[in-house]
Each structure stands twice: as C-alpha cells, then as structure tokens.
Coordinates of C-alpha atoms in Angstrom, one line a residue:
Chain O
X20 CA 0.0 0.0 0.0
X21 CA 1.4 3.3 -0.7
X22 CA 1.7 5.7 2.1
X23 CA -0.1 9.0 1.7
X24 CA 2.5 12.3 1.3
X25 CA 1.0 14.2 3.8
X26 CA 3.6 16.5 3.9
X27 CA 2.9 17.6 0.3
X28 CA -0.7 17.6 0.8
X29 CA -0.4 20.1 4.0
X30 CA 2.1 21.9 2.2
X31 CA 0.0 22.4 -0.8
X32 CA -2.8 23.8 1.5
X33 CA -0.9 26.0 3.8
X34 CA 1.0 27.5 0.8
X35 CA -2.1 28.3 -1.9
X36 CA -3.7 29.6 1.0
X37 CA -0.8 32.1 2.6
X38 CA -0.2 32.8 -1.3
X39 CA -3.8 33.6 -2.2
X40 CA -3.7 35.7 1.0
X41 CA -0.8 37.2 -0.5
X42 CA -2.2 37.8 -3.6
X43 CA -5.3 39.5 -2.4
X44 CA -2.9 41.7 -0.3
X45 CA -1.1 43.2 -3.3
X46 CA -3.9 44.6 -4.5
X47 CA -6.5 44.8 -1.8
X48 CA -6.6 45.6 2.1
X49 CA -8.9 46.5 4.3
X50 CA -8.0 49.7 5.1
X51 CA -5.0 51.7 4.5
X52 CA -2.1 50.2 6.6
X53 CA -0.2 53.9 7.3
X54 CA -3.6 55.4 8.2
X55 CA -2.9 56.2 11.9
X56 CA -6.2 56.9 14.1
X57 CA -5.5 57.5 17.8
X58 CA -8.9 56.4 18.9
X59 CA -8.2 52.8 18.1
X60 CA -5.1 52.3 19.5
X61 CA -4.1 48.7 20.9
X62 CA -7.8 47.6 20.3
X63 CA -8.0 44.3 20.1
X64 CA -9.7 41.7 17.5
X65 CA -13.4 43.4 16.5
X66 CA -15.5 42.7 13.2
X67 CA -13.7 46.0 11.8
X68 CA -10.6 45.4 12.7
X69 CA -10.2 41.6 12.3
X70 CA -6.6 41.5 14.2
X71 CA -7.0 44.3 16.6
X72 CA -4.9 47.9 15.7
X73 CA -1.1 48.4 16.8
X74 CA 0.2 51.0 19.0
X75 CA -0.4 54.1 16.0
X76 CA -4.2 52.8 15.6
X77 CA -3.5 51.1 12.3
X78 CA -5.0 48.3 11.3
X79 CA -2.9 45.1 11.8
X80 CA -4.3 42.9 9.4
X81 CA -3.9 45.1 6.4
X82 CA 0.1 45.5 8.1
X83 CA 0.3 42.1 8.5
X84 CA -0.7 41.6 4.5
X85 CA 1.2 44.2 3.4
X86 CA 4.4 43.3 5.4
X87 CA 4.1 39.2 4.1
X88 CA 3.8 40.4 0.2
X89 CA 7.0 42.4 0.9
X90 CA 8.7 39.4 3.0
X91 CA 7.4 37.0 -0.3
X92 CA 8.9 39.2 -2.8
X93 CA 12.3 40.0 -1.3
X94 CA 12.2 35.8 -0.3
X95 CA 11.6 35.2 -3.8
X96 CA 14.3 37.4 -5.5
X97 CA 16.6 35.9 -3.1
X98 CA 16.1 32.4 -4.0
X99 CA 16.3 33.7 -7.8
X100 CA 19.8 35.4 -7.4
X101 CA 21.2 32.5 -5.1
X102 CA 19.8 29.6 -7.3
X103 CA 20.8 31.3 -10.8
X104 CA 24.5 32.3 -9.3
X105 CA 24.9 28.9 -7.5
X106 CA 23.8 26.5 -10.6
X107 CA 26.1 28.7 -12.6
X108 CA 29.1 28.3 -9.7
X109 CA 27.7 24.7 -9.4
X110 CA 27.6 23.3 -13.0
X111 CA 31.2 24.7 -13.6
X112 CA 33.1 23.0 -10.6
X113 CA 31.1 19.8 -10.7
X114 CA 31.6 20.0 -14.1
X115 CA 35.0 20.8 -14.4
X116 CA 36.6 19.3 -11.1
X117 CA 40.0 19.7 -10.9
X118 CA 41.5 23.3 -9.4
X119 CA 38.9 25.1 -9.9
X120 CA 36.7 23.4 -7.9
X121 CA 39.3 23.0 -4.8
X122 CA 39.5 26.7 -5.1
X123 CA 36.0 27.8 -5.3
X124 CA 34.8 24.8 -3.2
X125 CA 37.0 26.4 -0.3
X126 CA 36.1 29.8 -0.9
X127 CA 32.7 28.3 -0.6
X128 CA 33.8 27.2 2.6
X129 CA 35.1 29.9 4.2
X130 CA 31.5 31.5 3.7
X131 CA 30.0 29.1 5.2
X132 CA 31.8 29.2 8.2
X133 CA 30.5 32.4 9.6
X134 CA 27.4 32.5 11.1
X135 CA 25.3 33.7 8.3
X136 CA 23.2 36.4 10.5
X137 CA 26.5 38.3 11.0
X138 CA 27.5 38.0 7.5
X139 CA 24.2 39.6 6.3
X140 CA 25.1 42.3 8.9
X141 CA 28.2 42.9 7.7
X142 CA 27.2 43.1 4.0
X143 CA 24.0 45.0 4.8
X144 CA 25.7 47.6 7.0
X145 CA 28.4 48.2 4.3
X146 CA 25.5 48.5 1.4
X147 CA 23.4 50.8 3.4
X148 CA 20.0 49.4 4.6
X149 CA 16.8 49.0 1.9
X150 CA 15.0 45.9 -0.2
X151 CA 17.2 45.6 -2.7
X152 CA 20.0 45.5 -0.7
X153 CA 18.8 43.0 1.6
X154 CA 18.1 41.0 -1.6
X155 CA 21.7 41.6 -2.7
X156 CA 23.5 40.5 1.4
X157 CA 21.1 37.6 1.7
X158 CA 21.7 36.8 -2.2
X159 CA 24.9 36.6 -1.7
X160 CA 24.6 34.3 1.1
X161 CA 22.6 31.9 -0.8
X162 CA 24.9 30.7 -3.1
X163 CA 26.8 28.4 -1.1
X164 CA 24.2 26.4 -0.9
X165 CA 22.8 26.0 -4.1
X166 CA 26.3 25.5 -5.4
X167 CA 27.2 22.9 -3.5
X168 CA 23.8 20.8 -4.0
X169 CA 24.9 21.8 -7.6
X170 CA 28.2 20.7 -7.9
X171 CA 27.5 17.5 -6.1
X172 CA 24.6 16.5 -8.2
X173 CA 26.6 17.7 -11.6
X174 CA 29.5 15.5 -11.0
X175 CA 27.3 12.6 -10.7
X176 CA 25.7 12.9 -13.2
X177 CA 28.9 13.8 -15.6
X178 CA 30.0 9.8 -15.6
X179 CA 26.7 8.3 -16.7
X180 CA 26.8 6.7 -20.0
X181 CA 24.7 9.4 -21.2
X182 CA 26.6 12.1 -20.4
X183 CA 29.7 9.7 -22.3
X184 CA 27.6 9.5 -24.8
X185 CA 26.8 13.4 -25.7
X186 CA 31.0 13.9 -25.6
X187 CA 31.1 11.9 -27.9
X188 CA 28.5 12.5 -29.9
X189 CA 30.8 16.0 -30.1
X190 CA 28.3 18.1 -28.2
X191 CA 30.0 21.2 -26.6
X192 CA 30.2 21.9 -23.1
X193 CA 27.9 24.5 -22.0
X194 CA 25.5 22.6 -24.0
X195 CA 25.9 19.2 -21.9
X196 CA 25.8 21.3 -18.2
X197 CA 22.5 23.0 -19.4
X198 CA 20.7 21.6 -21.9
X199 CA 21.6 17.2 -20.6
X200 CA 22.6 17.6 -17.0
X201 CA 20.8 20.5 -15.7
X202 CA 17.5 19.1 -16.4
X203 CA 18.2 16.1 -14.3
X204 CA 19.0 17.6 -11.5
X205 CA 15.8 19.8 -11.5
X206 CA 14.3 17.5 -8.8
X207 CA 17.1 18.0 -6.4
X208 CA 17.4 21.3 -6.4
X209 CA 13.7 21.8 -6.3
X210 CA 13.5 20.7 -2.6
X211 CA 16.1 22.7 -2.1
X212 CA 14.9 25.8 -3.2
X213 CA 12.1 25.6 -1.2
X214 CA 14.0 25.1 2.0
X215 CA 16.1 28.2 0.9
X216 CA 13.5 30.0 0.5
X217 CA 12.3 29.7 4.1
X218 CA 15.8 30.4 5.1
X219 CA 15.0 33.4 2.8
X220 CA 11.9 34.4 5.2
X221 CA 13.6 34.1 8.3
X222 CA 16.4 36.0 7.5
X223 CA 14.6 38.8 6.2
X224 CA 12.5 38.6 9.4
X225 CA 15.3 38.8 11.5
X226 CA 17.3 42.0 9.6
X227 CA 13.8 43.6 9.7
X228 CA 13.5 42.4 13.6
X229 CA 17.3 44.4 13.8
X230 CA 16.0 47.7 12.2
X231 CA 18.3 47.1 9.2
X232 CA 15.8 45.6 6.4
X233 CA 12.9 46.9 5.0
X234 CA 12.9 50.6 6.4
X235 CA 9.4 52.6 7.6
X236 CA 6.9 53.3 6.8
X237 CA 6.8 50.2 4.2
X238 CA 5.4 47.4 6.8
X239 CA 7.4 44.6 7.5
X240 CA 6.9 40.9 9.8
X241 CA 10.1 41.7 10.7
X242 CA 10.0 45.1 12.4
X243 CA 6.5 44.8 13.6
X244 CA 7.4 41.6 15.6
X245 CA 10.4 44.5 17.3
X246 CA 7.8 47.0 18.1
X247 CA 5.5 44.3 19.2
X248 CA 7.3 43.3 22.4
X249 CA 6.8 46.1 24.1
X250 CA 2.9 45.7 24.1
X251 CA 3.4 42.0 24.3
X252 CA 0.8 41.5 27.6
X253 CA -1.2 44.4 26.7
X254 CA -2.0 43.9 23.1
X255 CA -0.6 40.0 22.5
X256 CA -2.7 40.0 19.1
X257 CA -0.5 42.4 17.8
X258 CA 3.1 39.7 18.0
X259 CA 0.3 36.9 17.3
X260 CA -0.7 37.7 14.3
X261 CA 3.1 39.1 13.1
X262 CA 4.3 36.1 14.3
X263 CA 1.8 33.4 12.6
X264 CA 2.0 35.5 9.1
X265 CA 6.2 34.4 9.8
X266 CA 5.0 30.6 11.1
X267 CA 2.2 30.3 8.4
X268 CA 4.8 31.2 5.4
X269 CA 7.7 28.9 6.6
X270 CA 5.7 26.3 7.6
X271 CA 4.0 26.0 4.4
X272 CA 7.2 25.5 2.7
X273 CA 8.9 23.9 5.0
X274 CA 6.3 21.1 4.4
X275 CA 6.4 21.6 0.8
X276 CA 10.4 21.0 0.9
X277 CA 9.6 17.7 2.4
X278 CA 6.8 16.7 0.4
X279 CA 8.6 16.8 -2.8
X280 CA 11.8 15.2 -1.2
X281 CA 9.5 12.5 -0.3
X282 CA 8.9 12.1 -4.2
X283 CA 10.5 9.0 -5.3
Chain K
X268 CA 41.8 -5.3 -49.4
X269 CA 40.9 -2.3 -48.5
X270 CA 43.0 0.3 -45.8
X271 CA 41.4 -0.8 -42.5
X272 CA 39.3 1.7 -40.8
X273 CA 41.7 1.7 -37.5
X274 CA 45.3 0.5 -37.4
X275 CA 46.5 0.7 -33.7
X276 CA 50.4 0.4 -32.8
X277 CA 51.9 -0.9 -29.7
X278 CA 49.4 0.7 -28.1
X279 CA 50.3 1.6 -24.0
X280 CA 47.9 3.0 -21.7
X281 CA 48.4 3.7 -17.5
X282 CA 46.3 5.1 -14.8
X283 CA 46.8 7.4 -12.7
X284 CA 49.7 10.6 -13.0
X285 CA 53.2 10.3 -14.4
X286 CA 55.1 11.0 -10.9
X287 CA 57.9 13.4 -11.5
X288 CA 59.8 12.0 -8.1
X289 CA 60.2 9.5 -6.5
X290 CA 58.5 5.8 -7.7
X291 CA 56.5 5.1 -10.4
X292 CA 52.8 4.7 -9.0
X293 CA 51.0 4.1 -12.6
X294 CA 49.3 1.2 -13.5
X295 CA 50.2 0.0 -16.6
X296 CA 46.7 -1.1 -18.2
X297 CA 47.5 -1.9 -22.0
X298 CA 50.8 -3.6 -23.0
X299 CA 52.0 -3.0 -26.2
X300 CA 48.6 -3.7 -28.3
X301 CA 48.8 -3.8 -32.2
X302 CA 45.7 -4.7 -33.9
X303 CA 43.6 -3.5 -36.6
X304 CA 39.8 -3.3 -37.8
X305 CA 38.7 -4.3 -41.3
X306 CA 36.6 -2.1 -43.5
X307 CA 33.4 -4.2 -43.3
X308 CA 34.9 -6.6 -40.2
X309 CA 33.5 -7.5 -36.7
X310 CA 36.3 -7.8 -34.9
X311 CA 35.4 -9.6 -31.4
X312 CA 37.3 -8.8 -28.4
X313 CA 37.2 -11.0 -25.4
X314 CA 38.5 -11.6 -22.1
X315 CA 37.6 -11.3 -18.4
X316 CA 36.4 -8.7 -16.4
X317 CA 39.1 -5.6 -15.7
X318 CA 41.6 -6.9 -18.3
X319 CA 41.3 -3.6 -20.5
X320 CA 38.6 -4.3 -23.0
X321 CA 36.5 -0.9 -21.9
X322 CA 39.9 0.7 -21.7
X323 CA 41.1 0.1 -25.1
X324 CA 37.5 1.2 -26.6
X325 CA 38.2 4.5 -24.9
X326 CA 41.5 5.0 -26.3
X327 CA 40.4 4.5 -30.0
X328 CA 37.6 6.9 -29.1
X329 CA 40.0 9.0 -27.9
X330 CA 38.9 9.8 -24.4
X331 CA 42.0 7.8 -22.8
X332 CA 44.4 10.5 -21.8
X333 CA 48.0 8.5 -20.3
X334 CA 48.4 6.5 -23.5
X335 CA 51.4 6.1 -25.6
X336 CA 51.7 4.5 -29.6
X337 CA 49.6 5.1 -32.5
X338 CA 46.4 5.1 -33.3
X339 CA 45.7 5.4 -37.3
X340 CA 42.1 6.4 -37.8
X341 CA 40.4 6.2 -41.2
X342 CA 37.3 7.5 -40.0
X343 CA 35.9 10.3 -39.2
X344 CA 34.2 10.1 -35.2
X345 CA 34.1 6.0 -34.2
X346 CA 30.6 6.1 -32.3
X347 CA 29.9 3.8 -29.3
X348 CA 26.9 1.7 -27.9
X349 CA 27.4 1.0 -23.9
X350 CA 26.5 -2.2 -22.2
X351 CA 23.6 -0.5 -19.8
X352 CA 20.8 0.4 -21.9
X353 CA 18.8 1.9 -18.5
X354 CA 22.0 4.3 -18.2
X355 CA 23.4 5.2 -21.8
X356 CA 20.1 7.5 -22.4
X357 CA 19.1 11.0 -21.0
X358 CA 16.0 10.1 -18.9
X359 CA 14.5 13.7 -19.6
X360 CA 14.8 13.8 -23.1
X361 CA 12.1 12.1 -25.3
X362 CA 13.5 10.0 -28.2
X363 CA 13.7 11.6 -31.1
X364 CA 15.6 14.0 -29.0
X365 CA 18.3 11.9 -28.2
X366 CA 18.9 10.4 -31.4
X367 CA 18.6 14.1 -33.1
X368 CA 20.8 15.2 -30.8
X369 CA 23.8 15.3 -33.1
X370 CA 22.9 17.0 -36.1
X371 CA 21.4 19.2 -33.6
X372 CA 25.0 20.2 -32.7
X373 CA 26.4 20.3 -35.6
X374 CA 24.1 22.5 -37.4
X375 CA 23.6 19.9 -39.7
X376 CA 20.4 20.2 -41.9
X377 CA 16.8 21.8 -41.0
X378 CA 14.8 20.9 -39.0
X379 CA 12.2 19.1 -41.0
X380 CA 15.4 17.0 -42.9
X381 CA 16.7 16.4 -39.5
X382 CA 13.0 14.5 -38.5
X383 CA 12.8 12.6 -41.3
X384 CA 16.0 11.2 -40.8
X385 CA 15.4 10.9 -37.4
X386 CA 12.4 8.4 -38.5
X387 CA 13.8 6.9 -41.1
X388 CA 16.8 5.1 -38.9
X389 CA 13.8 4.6 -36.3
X390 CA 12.2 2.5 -38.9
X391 CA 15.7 0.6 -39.6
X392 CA 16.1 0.0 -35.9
X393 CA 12.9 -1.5 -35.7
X394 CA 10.5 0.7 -34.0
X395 CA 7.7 2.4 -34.7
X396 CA 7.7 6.0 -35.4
X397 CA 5.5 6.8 -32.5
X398 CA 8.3 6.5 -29.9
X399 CA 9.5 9.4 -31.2
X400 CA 7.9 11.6 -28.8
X401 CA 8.1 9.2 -25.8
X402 CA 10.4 8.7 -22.9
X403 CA 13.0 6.6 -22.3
X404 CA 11.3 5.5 -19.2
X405 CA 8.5 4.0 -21.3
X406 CA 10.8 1.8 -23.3
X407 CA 11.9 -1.9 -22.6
X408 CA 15.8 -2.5 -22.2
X409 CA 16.2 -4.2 -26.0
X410 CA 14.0 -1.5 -27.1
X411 CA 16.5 1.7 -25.5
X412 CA 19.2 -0.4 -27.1
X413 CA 17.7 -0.2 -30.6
X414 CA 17.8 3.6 -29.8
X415 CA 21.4 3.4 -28.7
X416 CA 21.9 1.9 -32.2
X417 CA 19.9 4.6 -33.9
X418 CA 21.7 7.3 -32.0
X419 CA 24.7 5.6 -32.9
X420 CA 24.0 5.5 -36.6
X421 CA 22.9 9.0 -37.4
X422 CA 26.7 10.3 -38.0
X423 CA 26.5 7.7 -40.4
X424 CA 30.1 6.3 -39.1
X425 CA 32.1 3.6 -40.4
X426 CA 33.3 2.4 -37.4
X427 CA 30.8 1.5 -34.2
X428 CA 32.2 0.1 -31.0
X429 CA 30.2 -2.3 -29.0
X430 CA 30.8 -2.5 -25.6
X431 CA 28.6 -5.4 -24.1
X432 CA 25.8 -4.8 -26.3
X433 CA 23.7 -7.1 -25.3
X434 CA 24.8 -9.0 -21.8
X435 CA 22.3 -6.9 -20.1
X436 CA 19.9 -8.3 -22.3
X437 CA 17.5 -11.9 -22.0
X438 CA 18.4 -14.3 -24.4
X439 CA 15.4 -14.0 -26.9
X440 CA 15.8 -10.0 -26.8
X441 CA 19.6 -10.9 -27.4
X442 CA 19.2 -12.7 -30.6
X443 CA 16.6 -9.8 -31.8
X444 CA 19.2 -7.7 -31.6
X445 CA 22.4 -9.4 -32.7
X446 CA 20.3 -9.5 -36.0
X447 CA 19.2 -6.3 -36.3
X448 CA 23.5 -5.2 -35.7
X449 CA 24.1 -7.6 -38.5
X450 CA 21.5 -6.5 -41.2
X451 CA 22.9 -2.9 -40.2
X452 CA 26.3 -3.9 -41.1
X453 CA 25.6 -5.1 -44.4
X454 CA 23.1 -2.3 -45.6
X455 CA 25.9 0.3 -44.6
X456 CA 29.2 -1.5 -44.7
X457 CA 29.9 -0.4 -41.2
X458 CA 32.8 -2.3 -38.8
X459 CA 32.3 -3.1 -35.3
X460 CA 34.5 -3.6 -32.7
X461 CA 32.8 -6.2 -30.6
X462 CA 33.6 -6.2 -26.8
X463 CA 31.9 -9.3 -25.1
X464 CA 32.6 -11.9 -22.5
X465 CA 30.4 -14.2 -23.7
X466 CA 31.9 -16.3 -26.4
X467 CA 28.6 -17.9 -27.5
X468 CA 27.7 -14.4 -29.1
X469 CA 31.1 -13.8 -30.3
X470 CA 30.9 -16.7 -32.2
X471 CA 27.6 -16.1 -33.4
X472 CA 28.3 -12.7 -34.9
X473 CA 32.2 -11.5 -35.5
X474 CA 34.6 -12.5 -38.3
X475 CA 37.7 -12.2 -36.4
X476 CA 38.6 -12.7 -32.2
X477 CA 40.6 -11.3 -30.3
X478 CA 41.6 -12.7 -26.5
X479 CA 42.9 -10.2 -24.2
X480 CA 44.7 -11.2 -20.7
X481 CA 45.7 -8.8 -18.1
X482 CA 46.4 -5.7 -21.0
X483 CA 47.9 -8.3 -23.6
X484 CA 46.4 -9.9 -26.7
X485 CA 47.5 -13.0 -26.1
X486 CA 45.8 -14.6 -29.3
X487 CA 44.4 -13.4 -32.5
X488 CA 42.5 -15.1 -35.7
X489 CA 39.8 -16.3 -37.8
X490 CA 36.8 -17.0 -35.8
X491 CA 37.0 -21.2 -36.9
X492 CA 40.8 -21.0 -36.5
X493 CA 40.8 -19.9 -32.9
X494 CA 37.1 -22.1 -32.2
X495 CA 38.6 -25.0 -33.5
X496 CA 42.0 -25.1 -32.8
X497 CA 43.1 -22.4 -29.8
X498 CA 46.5 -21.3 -29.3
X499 CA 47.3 -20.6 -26.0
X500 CA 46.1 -21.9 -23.2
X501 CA 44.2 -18.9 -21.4
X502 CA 42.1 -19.1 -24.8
X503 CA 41.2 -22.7 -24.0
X504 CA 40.9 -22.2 -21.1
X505 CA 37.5 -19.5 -22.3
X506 CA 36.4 -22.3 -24.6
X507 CA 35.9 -24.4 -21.8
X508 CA 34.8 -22.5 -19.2

C-alpha cells in the first residue's frame, strides 16, 4: 500500500492559501495600513478590525498583509539570485573538477563558516540598509548552498553513459551542463529551493527584527514583531498575528520541501 | 583489401599521474597492443572482467588520456553503444531528441530533414515512429538499445564500437538484436568492434577474435581457427569455461 504524502498535501494547503492571501494583499486591504487613528489604539480583534490595531491605531491585518507580500517578494528574488548564481558556480566545478573546484569549493567554505546572520550584517551595514540591498547580502549568502547541491549532483551525473555518450556525440560543453545535466537535477534542487527559500523568510525577518531591512513606513513581519514586544501582555494579538503571518509562510514551505523530497 | 578503418600500434595505456619524483605509481593497463579493424569486419574482443577491454575502446575513441603509440584512424568520429541500456540515455529527453541530438549540434540540416532522418533510422532499428515523442522510461531495455543503435548511426560512421551490447539483455531479446547489428552492417558497410565476455555471441556474430589477458592480446585469428584449434592456453581455457 502506498503511504499517503502528507507533507505535500499540508504543504499544498498552507502554501495556496498564505499565497492567495498574498495575492489579495497586493492589490487589496482593508484599510489603508499607514492610516494612523489615535482612537483605536491597541484595540483588540473586532468585526472591523479583524486583528485588533497596533500601537499608532492602524489596522494590523492590512500591516500584516502588506508586510508578508514584501517578506514574499524579497524571499523570492533571493532564491532567484542565489539559485541562478549557484547553478552557474555549481555546473562549472562539478563539471570541471580539478582546481577550480578546490578553489571555489574552499572559498565556498570559508562563507560558510561564519554564522550567516553576521555575514548579512556585515554586508548589509556596508551597502546601506533597503530591499534591494537586503536582496543583494542575503543573495549573496545563498549561493553556497545551491552550489554545493549543484556541484554534487553535476559530478554525478557527468559519468553516466549518457553524459559519455553526448561527448562523444561531439556536443559542446555549455551545451551538456545546461541543456543534458541540468534538467536532471531539477528535482534536487527543487526541494532545495524551497527550504532556501524559508531560510529566505527568516532571515529577512530577523534584519527587519534588527532595524536594518525593509525601512518605515513600508510594513514589514520583521520590524512589527520588534515593536510588538513592548505591548506583548497588553495587546498580544499584535506579535500573534506578526508572528503566525512568519510561522504560516515557513511552515508551508517547510512542508512543501519535504513533500517533494518525499517524491520517489 | 581495402586500408582498415583503425590500425593501432603498440598501443600503452596507464592510470593514474606520471610522478615526477620518487616511484612510479602508474598502473600500466595496456601492453604493447597492435591490432587493426577491417573495413566491413567484426572484430570480437574477449577476455575477463578488468583486463582492458573498456579501456582500449576509450583510447580508439579518444577519451583515454595516459596512453602512448599510434592510433591510425580512417574514420571520421568512431561512435559507441554502452553495455547498460537503463543508463546510456538522457531520462529527460524524449527519443527523437536523443537520437537528433547530433545534427542538432552540428548545425547539420533543418529541422524538418533532420526529423525525417530521425524516422527513417527509427524504422531501420525496428521501432515504430510513435516513440519518437516518448520517454525513455516507457521503453523496454532491447527496445532503448535499438535507440542506442539509432543514435549511434545517425553520424552515419564507419566504425561502431560495441561495448557489451547485449549482456544486459535476456536471451530471446539478445538474438533480436544481434540480428538487427548484423542487417545494419551489411546495408551500410559499417565495422564493429565487438567487446563481449560471452563467447557464444562472439561466435555467433564476429569474423575475427581477439583474447585479451591482463592488458595483452595473447591470441588473434579467424573466428574457426581460434574455435577449432586455440593457441594458447588462457584461450582454452575460455572455450571451456
């Protein structure tokens, strides 16, 4: 009997329905999430104001939208920049072999060998604080990863017969990493991407938790989860729901990662 | 008689770096080989597991770097079909794909000249022109090696090396396909080199044998001759195994 994937299937659920969440929140909240009203500040949960109001009066579930659509996107180009730059580092030294891939392999190394929180800081304190240079540190810090799941995958794949049989069917290079390898290691780095990606999350999370992400007024997870703790017993809803946007997104693809591992 | 389509001269080949101090740490795989393939010849190449056979296919391919001697090609691009059909093809490429795959590369023809070759050595391999546009996945393990063949063929060489064609096969499947190398032989006066352990299927399909012993051809002939009346012992030894 085969056993259901019932990581995948959660996965699937949790993610269409933070996405579609998401989605509605580019276009569409409930009310304006800078619009500041004094009257309603640290209300709690109410028919209006489905999560309650933060400490300005504004509404938190419009913030809370607003802040995961920027947390997707800056995920998302992440992912892009670290999987396109790592398959690239990848393909070559897996390819290759040899000195090149002792000397990017260690360089590789030697990135991965600081705590990658501090690296971010570093990088984001010498580019100067913003999206896109978050996107660019935590890029950056990505590629490590994706190359070595890369490189791995590529030199296995370069001594099947198959791969033996393109040289000598006089195919060039670049041609047999992208076009005949690349597509078999699709599934691989799949389940990897997703787990980057809620490394992606979390990250941005915590540089928006340290003041040095996505600056005001544009909401954020992140920075809302720092100004939450000081209302933490008096207005819990307002971490709560920061919090479970963060939990909801990662989960989601956390359980996705393992679902399609699971495949096969 | 024609030139042969490979002449190879005290061939040498070693793993493993040439060390620049200190003692010699190569292994010396082929000793002194000299040999050559027929236009129109299968030439049969046995011997036990690890005694070179794979590496002297590589070195008249020309992917065997340590190697010393000559080889004399007459051909333009020797092709090769490997032992594991479940390996030898891309399992994400469909397969009229694969066996397009090298006119692709070389710019060779359109499109619509490359697909009708493409279908026309399907047909000749024995398959129907359907599986053009299915997986390798889908395909049976005589059936990937009749795409092998096919993929083999399309450079239209003179020379095809055939490493283990068919041990990986079952017996009835093996037959289909000795015949369908043979017919293929005639219609375009192709050579193989035929690398097998199994002397049954040697004997069945090559016009020449060679027996190779730990990196040395230790005996060489007709087909009967060697059959009927071996040489050197190891040979027997084969026969009656």
């Amino acid at each position: 009997m085969k056993k259901r994937n019932y990581n995948l299937i959660f996965g699937i659920i949790i993610t269409a329905f933070v996405v579609v969440l998401l989605l509605i929140g580019i276009f569409w909240t409930p009310y304006n999430p800078d619009t500041m009203n004094v009257k309603l500040r640290l209300t709690g949960p109410s028919a209006e104001h489905l999560l309650g109001c933060d400490n300005f009066g504004r509404d938190i579930f419009s913030r809370v939208l607003k802040g995961g659509v920027s947390t997707l996107w800056i995920s998302v180009a992440t992912v892009l920049f670290g999987l396109v730059c790592g398959i690239i580092v990848g393909a070559f030294t897996g390819y290759y072999g040899g000195v090149l891939d002792e000397v990017v392999m260690r360089l590789n190394d030697v990135l991965n060998s600081f705590p990658s929180i501090l690296l971010s800081l570093v990088f984001v304190s010498l580019l100067g604080p913003g999206k896109k240079n978050v996107v660019i540190a935590l890029g950056l810090l990505f590629i490590p990863s994706f190359a070595r799941i890369t490189r791995s995958e590529f030199s296995r794949i370069k001594s099947l017969d198959y791969v033996k049989c393109a040289k000598l069917e006089g195919v060039p290079p670049l041609r047999i990493m992208f076009v005949h390898i690349l597509p078999n290691a699709v599934n691989t780095l799949l389940s990897t991407t997703a787990i980057g990606f809620n490394n992606a999350v979390l990250a941005e999370a915590s540089l928006s938790f340290l003041g040095i992400g996505v600056q005001p007024p544009d909401p954020s997870l992140g920075r809302m989860l720092a100004e939450s703790q000081t209302y933490l017993f008096s207005a819990p809803w307002y971490t709560l729901s920061a919090g479970g946007m963060i939990i909801l997104l990662i989960l989601g693809f956390g359980l996705l990662s393992d679902g399609l591992g699971d495949i096969e | 008689m024609s030139e042969p389509v490979v002449k190879v001269e005290n061939l040498n080949v070693w793993y493993g770096k040439p060390q620049i101090i200190g003692r010699d740490k190569r292994v010396h795989i082929l000793h002194d080989v000299s040999f050559e393939i027929k236009r129109g010849e299968i030439l049969g190449l046995v011997g036990e597991s690890g005694c070179g056979k794979s590496t002297l296919a590589r070195a008249i391919l020309g992917i065997e770097t340590g190697k010393t001697g000559t080889i004399i090609h007459n051909t333009f691009r020797p092709q090769m079909v490997f032992q594991n059909p479940y390996g030898s093809l891309n399992p994400y490429k469909k397969i009229g794909w694969i066996i397009e795959e090298p006119l692709r590369v070389q710019r060779k023809y359109d499109s619509k000249e490359r697909k009708r070759r493409v279908l026309e050595l399907l047909g000749q391999v024995g398959l129907p022109e359907s599986y053009m546009n299915r997986y390798p996945d889908e395909l049976s393990g005589g059936q990937r090696q009749r795409v092998a063949i096919a993929a083999a063929l399309i450079q239209q060489p003179e020379l095809i090396i055939l490493d283990e064609p068919v041990s990986a096969l079952d017996v009835t499947v093996q037959a289909q396909i000795l015949r369908l190398l043979i017919d293929i032989k005639k219609q375009y006066n192709l050579s193989y080199l035929f690398i097998s352990h199994d002397l049954n299927v040697v004997y069945q399909i090559c016009d020449r044998i060679m027996v190779m012993k730990k990196g040395e051809i230790v005996e060489s002939g007709d087909i009967e001759t060697v059959y009927n009346h071996p040489q050197h012992p190891y040979t027997l030894q084969l026969l009656t195994e």
